[in-house]
Amino acid sequence: MQHLEAALLMAIVEKIPHAVVVTDQQQTIVYVNSAYENLTGIRKEQALGKTPRINQSGHHDAAFYKTLQAELNKTGRWEGEVWDYFSSGNSYLKHLNIEAVTDEKGEVSYYFAIFSELSALHRSEAELERLTHYDPLTELPNRILFRNRLGHEFNISSRHNTRTGLVLLNVDRFKLINDAFGFAAGDQLLIDVAKRLQTGIRRTDLLARQESRQERDADMLSRMGGNDFSFILSELRKPDDASIVAERLISCLEEPFNIQGEEVYVSASLGLAIYPDNAQTEDDLLRCAETALNLVKGEGKGGYRFFSEDLNISSAHRVRLEAKMRKALQHDSFLLHYQPKQDLKTGKITGMEALIRWPTCDGMILPAEFIPLAEDTGMINPLGRWILFTALSDTVKASQAVGYPLQVAVNLSMRQFQRPGLRELVMEAIAFSGINPSQVELEITESMVMEKVDEAIVTMQSLRDLGVQLAIDDFGTGYSSMAYLRNFPVNTLKIDQTFVQDLNTKDSNTSIIDAVIGLGCGLGMQVVAEGIETKMQWDYLAKAGCHLGQGYYIGHPLALDAFVEAINTSD
């Protein structure tokens, strides 16, 4: 009877799908079942007489196995996940359960282990996830994942007081291509379109499917079905920022596609809607974007529209302004004017601030209008380069003309400051102009350095190592703390003009200005007040110990020749 039971038990063990290993008390393998051979690729005759270390992967250190053995000795069992090798050399993850078999005296006579591969289970789960949430043709997120993410972005926008943009894109005249070349060619075109469109969205550290949040989510591209795609634009600063993405997406499709050896051109129609400006729910925002898309297609296809007419007008103006700005860069249509900076103790003009001007046939376009556009479109990089080279060269000429060295202040934008290669750009401009680096002052704002303090300090120090000066512009309007300010390698604090403008009467609140001047002097920095427009303001700042001033009372921004003439005639 016992022999029959043993034979039955052996037959069962041989049939189960999990690998079974039995070792003696010295952990020498005395038995493996067929599933062990099938799973590991190690034959029974190769395993017998060996130890389980025969297929150890090396993923775990000695401490891991020491802990495993200690638990086995203490409780008689261990369960967990372990990495091992197949006979082919590839590693795999298995779920392992080990138990000690004791005799009538309670001493270990055998160890019994059973395990199964987890990798196959994980692959099945991943495949199920892909089938559920991803389009099988383009491998983009599908409508289900799109809806989940859209709701997530609504929550983020509400929490951070930002906006979420929704773009619906339809590939124009797709049916004609299907009819002309066949469905297989149409499918390939959709795959190629998807690849192109992915280059038109913003990338961050996060992938579309990830839920953990670091800075901001990546923009998400989905296929909604057929020849329709959707885009979720996360954390827009202002609604018409979505137009930049729309233009980029349209430009992605400008080059021809190759279909069965022939060049085929396609265009796209886009409808744009913004949360919470246009709608408060996911369904309503989708309807708004669909309405805008239908308007584009009804007007002849190709291009994009916002659901809001006001945004359409704003977007159209932005597109025209961008085109105009690109031409202005090509034809050197920008000018620099220079506003004098005066030593409030001696009255001498010691330097100037370079200010960009854009004259057009329709009048002067203000920096407040075109600088944000330049930053959004990337044109700030060539424009900033031109400003830096021109300002430094003009300062050399002006210094020669007035007979003493003038210092020039040049404003840096956020994108310039954070862009790699800033130090090399400044070095190149200094070498090109031949200016003494101490005559160069680069102005940055509080918000630029407070976003990533440690990185900002490294960038600032690399600039200071060139011998140039650094100034914190608009001081008092941001959120720098004394602890940070003490660590910033800056030479100058500029008091924002809004505080200076408050000095209108003898009873004005002067505490902020006094505090900034005291702080700057205490840290060994030079203090500059901007926006001085009256003698009373000038007198107070000079008496309070402010070192330099600028503003209409001292002098208006002027072209280089007029600036030099104004200094020479005042001497």
XYZ file of C-alpha atoms in Angstrom:
571
model
C 0.000 0.000 0.000
C 2.820 2.412 0.890
C 4.527 1.541 -2.398
C 1.288 2.354 -4.262
C 0.924 5.713 -2.508
C 4.554 6.618 -3.278
C 4.093 5.727 -6.951
C 0.891 7.775 -7.128
C 2.576 10.754 -5.465
C 5.504 10.546 -7.900
C 3.139 10.455 -10.860
C 1.374 13.571 -9.627
C 4.639 15.467 -9.035
C 5.773 14.595 -12.558
C 2.575 16.033 -14.049
C 2.267 19.330 -12.180
C 3.356 22.458 -14.174
C 5.620 23.792 -11.395
C 9.285 22.816 -11.068
C 10.061 20.582 -8.097
C 13.515 20.040 -6.587
C 14.439 17.805 -3.644
C 17.851 17.987 -1.965
C 19.397 16.106 0.930
C 20.446 17.811 4.168
C 23.720 18.906 2.502
C 21.578 20.532 -0.258
C 22.716 18.082 -2.935
C 19.979 17.609 -5.541
C 18.491 14.092 -5.379
C 15.370 14.645 -7.472
C 13.933 17.064 -10.063
C 10.666 16.641 -11.978
C 9.932 17.041 -15.685
C 8.683 20.628 -15.214
C 12.122 21.532 -13.816
C 13.761 20.274 -17.006
C 11.250 22.086 -19.219
C 11.533 25.351 -17.324
C 15.293 25.588 -16.750
C 16.557 23.697 -19.769
C 18.769 21.621 -17.445
C 18.408 17.844 -17.884
C 17.767 15.615 -14.875
C 21.122 13.840 -15.184
C 22.893 17.228 -15.238
C 21.128 18.393 -12.064
C 21.447 15.278 -9.876
C 24.411 15.420 -7.524
C 24.718 19.189 -7.955
C 23.436 21.943 -5.661
C 20.742 24.542 -6.523
C 23.593 26.925 -7.258
C 23.773 25.247 -10.691
C 21.568 27.980 -12.135
C 22.151 30.961 -9.827
C 21.972 34.197 -11.793
C 24.385 36.317 -9.803
C 21.664 38.962 -9.304
C 21.723 38.379 -5.534
C 24.686 38.882 -3.209
C 25.927 36.544 -0.479
C 23.928 38.428 2.158
C 20.688 37.524 0.353
C 21.388 33.797 0.481
C 22.666 34.052 4.065
C 19.361 35.637 5.105
C 17.415 32.983 3.169
C 19.271 30.155 4.932
C 18.840 31.783 8.332
C 15.070 31.982 7.827
C 15.003 28.365 6.628
C 16.931 27.219 9.699
C 14.680 29.184 12.033
C 11.224 28.410 10.649
C 11.779 25.463 8.322
C 10.457 27.383 5.295
C 11.195 30.341 2.993
C 9.133 31.954 0.253
C 9.993 34.761 -2.111
C 11.153 35.857 -5.565
C 14.582 34.877 -6.922
C 16.435 35.527 -10.164
C 18.013 32.469 -11.843
C 19.498 31.548 -15.227
C 18.055 29.373 -17.953
C 20.539 26.953 -19.523
C 20.562 29.356 -22.494
C 22.166 32.001 -20.293
C 19.131 34.295 -20.059
C 17.972 35.282 -16.589
C 14.407 34.887 -15.356
C 12.422 35.703 -12.229
C 10.837 32.842 -10.300
C 8.588 32.510 -7.264
C 10.296 30.028 -4.935
C 8.910 28.107 -1.954
C 11.344 25.993 0.116
C 10.432 23.740 3.027
C 12.571 21.531 5.246
C 11.495 17.875 5.696
C 12.384 16.539 9.156
C 12.595 12.988 10.538
C 11.030 11.656 13.732
C 13.830 13.270 15.766
C 13.085 16.684 14.266
C 16.313 16.819 12.279
C 16.373 17.943 8.641
C 16.652 15.031 6.232
C 15.550 16.718 2.983
C 14.679 20.118 1.504
C 11.690 20.361 -0.824
C 11.473 23.320 -3.252
C 8.797 24.262 -5.762
C 8.986 27.242 -8.121
C 7.457 28.763 -11.260
C 8.565 31.482 -13.665
C 7.067 34.901 -12.990
C 8.323 36.487 -16.215
C 5.657 34.743 -18.298
C 2.950 36.002 -15.936
C 4.352 39.513 -16.106
C 4.487 39.346 -19.891
C 0.841 38.303 -19.961
C -0.116 41.221 -17.713
C 1.871 43.628 -19.877
C 0.226 42.265 -23.010
C -3.214 42.651 -21.451
C -2.329 46.228 -20.476
C -1.223 46.962 -24.039
C -4.331 45.424 -25.600
C -6.575 47.365 -23.208
C -4.921 50.777 -23.349
C -2.897 50.970 -26.589
C -3.787 51.062 -30.260
C -2.440 47.884 -31.942
C -1.630 49.663 -35.230
C 0.280 52.762 -34.094
C 1.095 51.597 -30.527
C -0.172 54.956 -29.264
C -2.449 55.290 -26.230
C -6.027 54.590 -27.233
C -9.314 56.321 -26.399
C -9.600 54.578 -22.996
C -6.187 55.710 -21.781
C -6.811 59.135 -23.311
C -9.961 59.609 -21.212
C -8.174 58.481 -18.042
C -5.342 60.924 -18.624
C -7.651 63.817 -19.506
C -9.399 63.541 -16.147
C -6.016 63.360 -14.425
C -4.890 66.571 -16.150
C -8.090 68.368 -15.118
C -7.213 67.636 -11.495
C -3.633 68.861 -11.971
C -4.799 72.082 -13.640
C -7.284 72.799 -10.861
C -4.659 72.186 -8.194
C -1.946 74.321 -9.816
C -4.184 76.994 -11.365
C -3.026 76.165 -14.897
C -4.865 75.082 -18.043
C -5.202 71.864 -20.015
C -5.342 71.988 -23.785
C -7.122 69.454 -25.979
C -6.324 69.110 -29.688
C -8.313 66.852 -32.016
C -6.545 66.167 -35.325
C -8.047 64.629 -38.441
C -5.848 63.588 -41.390
C -7.456 65.249 -44.419
C -8.529 63.235 -47.503
C -7.412 59.964 -45.935
C -10.228 58.029 -47.682
C -8.811 59.025 -51.092
C -5.465 57.483 -50.182
C -7.155 54.303 -48.942
C -9.149 54.059 -52.171
C -6.129 54.739 -54.377
C -3.517 52.539 -52.689
C -5.467 50.062 -50.559
C -6.028 49.527 -46.856
C -2.520 48.202 -46.166
C -1.003 51.407 -47.557
C -3.483 53.447 -45.526
C -2.462 51.638 -42.351
C 1.211 52.270 -43.086
C 0.453 55.958 -43.656
C -1.252 56.168 -40.251
C 1.812 54.569 -38.639
C 4.102 57.098 -40.368
C 1.823 60.010 -39.441
C 1.853 58.894 -35.785
C 5.657 58.833 -35.756
C 5.805 62.338 -37.237
C 3.254 63.722 -34.794
C 5.191 62.413 -31.803
C 8.029 64.795 -32.714
C 5.650 67.746 -32.396
C 4.749 67.380 -28.720
C 6.674 68.389 -25.621
C 8.782 65.733 -23.947
C 9.645 65.557 -20.242
C 10.972 62.956 -17.851
C 7.578 61.252 -17.812
C 6.051 58.906 -20.371
C 2.358 59.106 -21.140
C 1.480 55.909 -19.289
C 3.353 56.728 -16.081
C 1.433 57.897 -13.054
C 4.306 59.078 -10.794
C 4.706 62.825 -11.069
C 7.982 64.748 -10.995
C 7.729 68.166 -12.676
C 5.007 68.276 -15.311
C 3.443 65.545 -17.383
C 4.472 65.013 -20.970
C 1.971 66.012 -23.624
C 0.061 62.901 -24.662
C -0.696 61.790 -28.211
C -3.475 59.214 -28.706
C -5.195 57.567 -31.639
C -8.945 57.959 -31.277
C -9.751 55.598 -34.159
C -9.692 55.784 -37.960
C -7.637 58.799 -39.067
C -8.318 60.795 -35.872
C -5.702 61.622 -33.249
C -5.896 63.589 -30.010
C -3.394 65.544 -27.945
C -3.557 66.476 -24.276
C -1.432 69.552 -23.591
C -0.596 69.683 -19.896
C -0.224 72.768 -17.717
C -0.488 75.552 -20.290
C 0.475 78.973 -18.960
C -2.061 80.731 -21.163
C -4.686 79.442 -23.612
C -3.088 80.543 -26.868
C 0.101 78.624 -26.031
C -1.772 75.700 -27.595
C -1.415 77.411 -30.969
C 2.347 76.875 -30.844
C 1.782 73.126 -30.592
C -0.848 73.228 -33.347
C 1.542 74.975 -35.720
C 4.273 72.481 -34.877
C 1.951 69.551 -35.569
C 0.919 70.962 -38.933
C 4.573 71.496 -39.884
C 5.318 67.839 -39.009
C 3.211 66.766 -41.986
C 4.624 69.186 -44.565
C 7.216 66.782 -45.997
C 5.842 64.104 -48.370
C 5.179 60.515 -47.293
C 6.382 57.552 -49.323
C 3.552 55.168 -50.237
C 4.439 52.233 -52.460
C 7.313 54.207 -53.960
C 5.274 57.340 -54.626
C 5.395 60.702 -52.827
C 2.089 61.605 -51.223
C 1.308 64.850 -49.386
C -1.234 65.012 -46.585
C -2.574 67.845 -44.468
C -4.498 67.909 -41.214
C -7.379 69.792 -39.631
C -7.170 70.580 -35.925
C -9.749 71.678 -33.369
C -8.527 73.188 -30.071
C -10.330 73.599 -26.750
C -9.060 74.731 -23.340
C -9.982 73.656 -19.806
C -11.382 75.428 -17.821
C -11.946 78.351 -20.240
C -14.206 76.455 -22.672
C -15.631 73.625 -20.566
C -15.608 72.136 -17.076
C -16.036 68.423 -17.906
C -14.232 65.933 -20.163
C -17.257 65.325 -22.400
C -17.950 69.031 -22.811
C -14.315 69.785 -23.647
C -14.346 67.023 -26.271
C -17.503 68.505 -27.797
C -15.862 71.942 -27.914
C -12.781 70.556 -29.692
C -14.993 68.599 -32.121
C -16.984 71.756 -32.889
C -13.765 73.648 -33.636
C -12.518 70.757 -35.806
C -15.745 70.662 -37.795
C -15.468 74.412 -38.424
C -11.981 73.920 -39.884
C -13.155 71.099 -42.138
C -16.193 73.122 -43.172
C -13.944 76.003 -44.194
C -11.979 73.832 -46.613
C -9.766 71.675 -44.349
C -6.168 72.249 -43.329
C -5.193 74.496 -40.415
C -6.616 74.857 -36.932
C -9.213 76.750 -34.927
C -9.892 77.389 -31.269
C -13.372 76.857 -29.929
C -13.210 80.455 -28.634
C -13.325 83.172 -31.293
C -11.261 85.489 -29.086
C -8.500 82.904 -29.035
C -8.725 82.515 -32.812
C -8.132 86.247 -33.199
C -5.278 86.158 -30.684
C -3.764 83.109 -32.367
C -3.951 84.660 -35.827
C -2.194 87.778 -34.535
C 0.450 85.582 -32.933
C 1.063 83.670 -36.183
C 1.461 86.904 -38.151
C 3.731 88.390 -35.491
C 5.932 85.270 -35.482
C 6.352 85.385 -39.268
C 7.149 89.083 -39.059
C 9.681 88.487 -36.305
C 11.505 85.778 -38.260
C 11.924 88.205 -41.171
C 13.100 90.931 -38.791
C 15.813 88.605 -37.486
C 16.910 87.751 -41.013
C 17.122 91.405 -42.036
C 18.624 92.831 -38.799
C 15.569 95.004 -38.207
C 16.016 95.212 -34.430
C 17.771 98.068 -32.666
C 19.409 98.572 -29.309
C 18.847 101.698 -27.260
C 20.832 102.511 -24.153
C 19.508 104.006 -20.921
C 22.188 105.750 -18.840
C 23.060 104.619 -15.308
C 24.273 107.375 -12.998
C 26.437 107.324 -9.899
C 24.112 108.988 -7.355
C 27.065 110.220 -5.304
C 29.100 111.913 -8.052
C 26.432 112.415 -10.748
C 28.663 110.762 -13.349
C 27.228 108.423 -16.013
C 29.081 105.166 -15.410
C 27.214 102.818 -17.702
C 23.985 101.921 -19.411
C 21.391 99.202 -19.837
C 20.884 97.744 -23.314
C 17.185 97.729 -24.290
C 15.818 96.016 -27.408
C 13.623 97.965 -29.829
C 11.651 96.742 -32.869
C 10.612 99.538 -35.235
C 8.154 98.581 -37.993
C 6.182 100.441 -40.635
C 3.195 100.177 -38.272
C 5.108 101.710 -35.376
C 7.274 100.429 -32.531
C 6.409 96.946 -31.231
C 6.952 96.777 -27.484
C 9.315 94.174 -25.948
C 6.486 93.034 -23.646
C 4.682 91.811 -26.764
C 7.460 90.125 -28.737
C 9.896 88.850 -26.075
C 7.432 86.222 -24.688
C 6.765 85.101 -28.272
C 10.512 84.857 -28.903
C 10.873 82.663 -25.822
C 7.967 80.386 -26.769
C 9.186 79.860 -30.344
C 12.905 79.541 -29.578
C 13.749 82.755 -31.444
C 15.061 84.160 -28.160
C 18.303 82.255 -28.772
C 19.354 84.004 -32.032
C 17.849 87.272 -30.791
C 19.693 87.014 -27.462
C 22.941 86.276 -29.276
C 22.500 89.350 -31.466
C 21.734 91.542 -28.425
C 24.811 90.322 -26.529
C 27.260 90.725 -29.426
C 25.846 94.124 -30.429
C 25.704 95.524 -26.882
C 29.294 94.550 -26.084
C 30.620 95.912 -29.379
C 28.646 99.157 -28.938
C 30.002 99.554 -25.400
C 33.587 99.397 -26.681
C 32.773 102.139 -29.209
C 30.938 104.275 -26.619
C 33.786 103.941 -24.083
C 36.282 105.149 -26.678
C 34.021 108.042 -27.623
C 33.508 109.317 -24.034
C 37.082 108.647 -22.939
C 36.486 106.222 -20.058
C 35.180 102.643 -19.655
C 31.409 102.297 -19.463
C 29.657 99.227 -18.097
C 26.774 97.705 -20.046
C 23.935 95.698 -18.508
C 22.350 93.026 -20.709
C 19.180 91.201 -19.697
C 19.098 87.413 -19.969
C 15.828 85.542 -20.515
C 14.863 82.398 -18.650
C 15.493 80.248 -21.715
C 18.927 81.810 -22.310
C 19.949 81.342 -18.691
C 18.905 77.684 -18.588
C 20.287 76.791 -22.016
C 23.565 74.827 -22.097
C 26.391 76.777 -23.681
C 25.626 80.178 -22.116
C 29.157 80.488 -20.727
C 30.650 79.720 -24.146
C 28.336 82.277 -25.790
C 29.441 85.020 -23.384
C 33.102 84.092 -23.900
C 32.625 84.323 -27.675
C 30.933 87.744 -27.427
C 33.721 89.069 -25.168
C 36.407 87.838 -27.577
C 34.524 89.219 -30.607
C 34.086 92.698 -29.120
C 37.412 92.920 -27.291
C 35.665 94.326 -24.221
C 37.075 94.043 -20.712
C 34.856 91.410 -19.000
C 34.432 93.673 -15.942
C 32.480 96.088 -18.171
C 29.826 93.428 -18.779
C 26.918 93.002 -16.385
C 24.365 90.272 -17.015
C 20.944 90.804 -15.444
C 18.827 87.887 -14.268
C 15.545 87.848 -12.371
C 14.721 86.240 -9.038
C 12.351 83.708 -10.605
C 15.073 82.458 -12.945
C 17.435 81.504 -10.144
C 14.871 80.279 -7.624
C 13.394 77.547 -9.839
C 16.476 75.310 -9.557
C 18.730 76.988 -7.041
C 21.709 74.621 -7.096
C 21.882 74.541 -10.891
C 21.476 78.321 -11.034
C 24.386 78.862 -8.647
C 26.625 76.659 -10.810
C 25.646 78.635 -13.921
C 26.158 81.976 -12.181
C 29.553 80.964 -10.851
C 30.678 79.811 -14.295
C 29.812 83.294 -15.619
C 31.514 85.055 -12.715
C 34.648 83.042 -13.442
C 34.814 84.851 -16.793
C 35.158 88.164 -14.935
C 31.712 89.499 -15.815
C 29.357 91.030 -13.255
C 25.917 89.645 -12.330
C 22.839 91.557 -11.194
C 19.520 90.429 -9.718
C 16.896 92.464 -11.576
C 13.496 93.536 -10.164
C 14.603 92.644 -6.640
C 11.792 92.599 -4.115
C 9.106 91.342 -6.497
C 10.061 87.665 -6.223
C 10.783 85.371 -3.328
C 14.519 85.241 -2.760
C 15.421 84.664 0.855
C 18.496 86.029 2.544
C 19.803 82.488 2.929
C 19.800 82.013 -0.848
C 20.879 85.542 -1.692
C 23.970 85.169 0.449
C 25.013 82.171 -1.684
C 24.337 83.781 -5.057
C 27.574 85.047 -6.674
C 26.006 88.380 -7.699
C 27.432 91.870 -7.564
C 24.346 94.024 -7.884
C 20.752 94.287 -6.621
C 18.322 96.307 -8.723
C 15.392 97.817 -6.843
C 12.251 97.334 -8.908
C 10.761 100.551 -10.280
C 7.376 99.870 -8.645
C 8.949 100.601 -5.251
C 10.670 103.719 -6.588
C 7.410 105.007 -8.061
C 5.866 104.891 -4.583
C 8.243 107.688 -3.559
C 5.807 110.353 -4.679
C 5.402 112.318 -1.451
C 7.385 113.041 1.680
C 5.054 110.637 3.532
C 5.803 107.683 1.219
C 6.458 104.283 2.725
C 10.217 103.890 2.317
C 10.785 100.790 4.445
C 11.188 98.363 1.510
C 13.719 100.569 -0.272
C 15.662 101.153 2.937
C 15.660 97.394 3.604
C 16.934 96.502 0.130
C 19.677 99.121 0.266
C 20.691 97.924 3.727
C 20.640 94.304 2.603
C 22.728 95.008 -0.498
C 25.298 97.064 1.360
C 25.451 94.474 4.140
C 26.276 91.767 1.606
C 28.861 93.932 -0.136
C 26.727 94.429 -3.244
C 26.077 97.452 -5.391
C 22.466 98.690 -5.311
C 20.787 100.180 -8.397
C 17.379 101.865 -8.430
C 15.436 101.892 -11.697
C 12.479 104.032 -12.681
C 13.687 107.334 -11.169
C 11.411 109.989 -12.656
C 11.497 112.900 -10.199
C 14.087 114.928 -8.301
C 12.459 113.946 -5.026
C 12.986 110.251 -5.818
C 16.588 110.931 -6.863
C 17.301 112.911 -3.689
C 15.851 110.275 -1.385
C 17.715 107.374 -3.016
C 21.005 109.255 -3.016
C 20.602 110.135 0.670
C 19.584 106.549 1.535
C 22.895 105.240 0.185
C 21.770 103.793 -3.158
C 24.807 103.592 -5.427
C 23.405 103.927 -8.956
C 20.166 105.036 -10.548
C 18.432 104.994 -13.913
C 15.149 106.403 -15.164
C 13.662 109.225 -17.205
C 14.836 111.845 -14.707
C 18.431 110.801 -15.456
C 17.997 110.029 -19.137
C 15.755 108.293 -21.698
C 16.940 105.253 -23.681
C 18.765 106.487 -26.771
C 20.415 105.077 -29.871
C 24.181 104.691 -29.492
C 25.252 107.926 -31.215
C 22.670 110.003 -29.335
C 23.660 108.342 -26.070
C 27.345 109.210 -26.569
C 26.462 112.778 -27.596
C 24.307 113.216 -24.469
C 27.218 112.187 -22.217
C 29.754 114.358 -23.971
C 27.542 117.471 -23.966
C 26.723 117.074 -20.274
C 30.388 117.115 -19.209
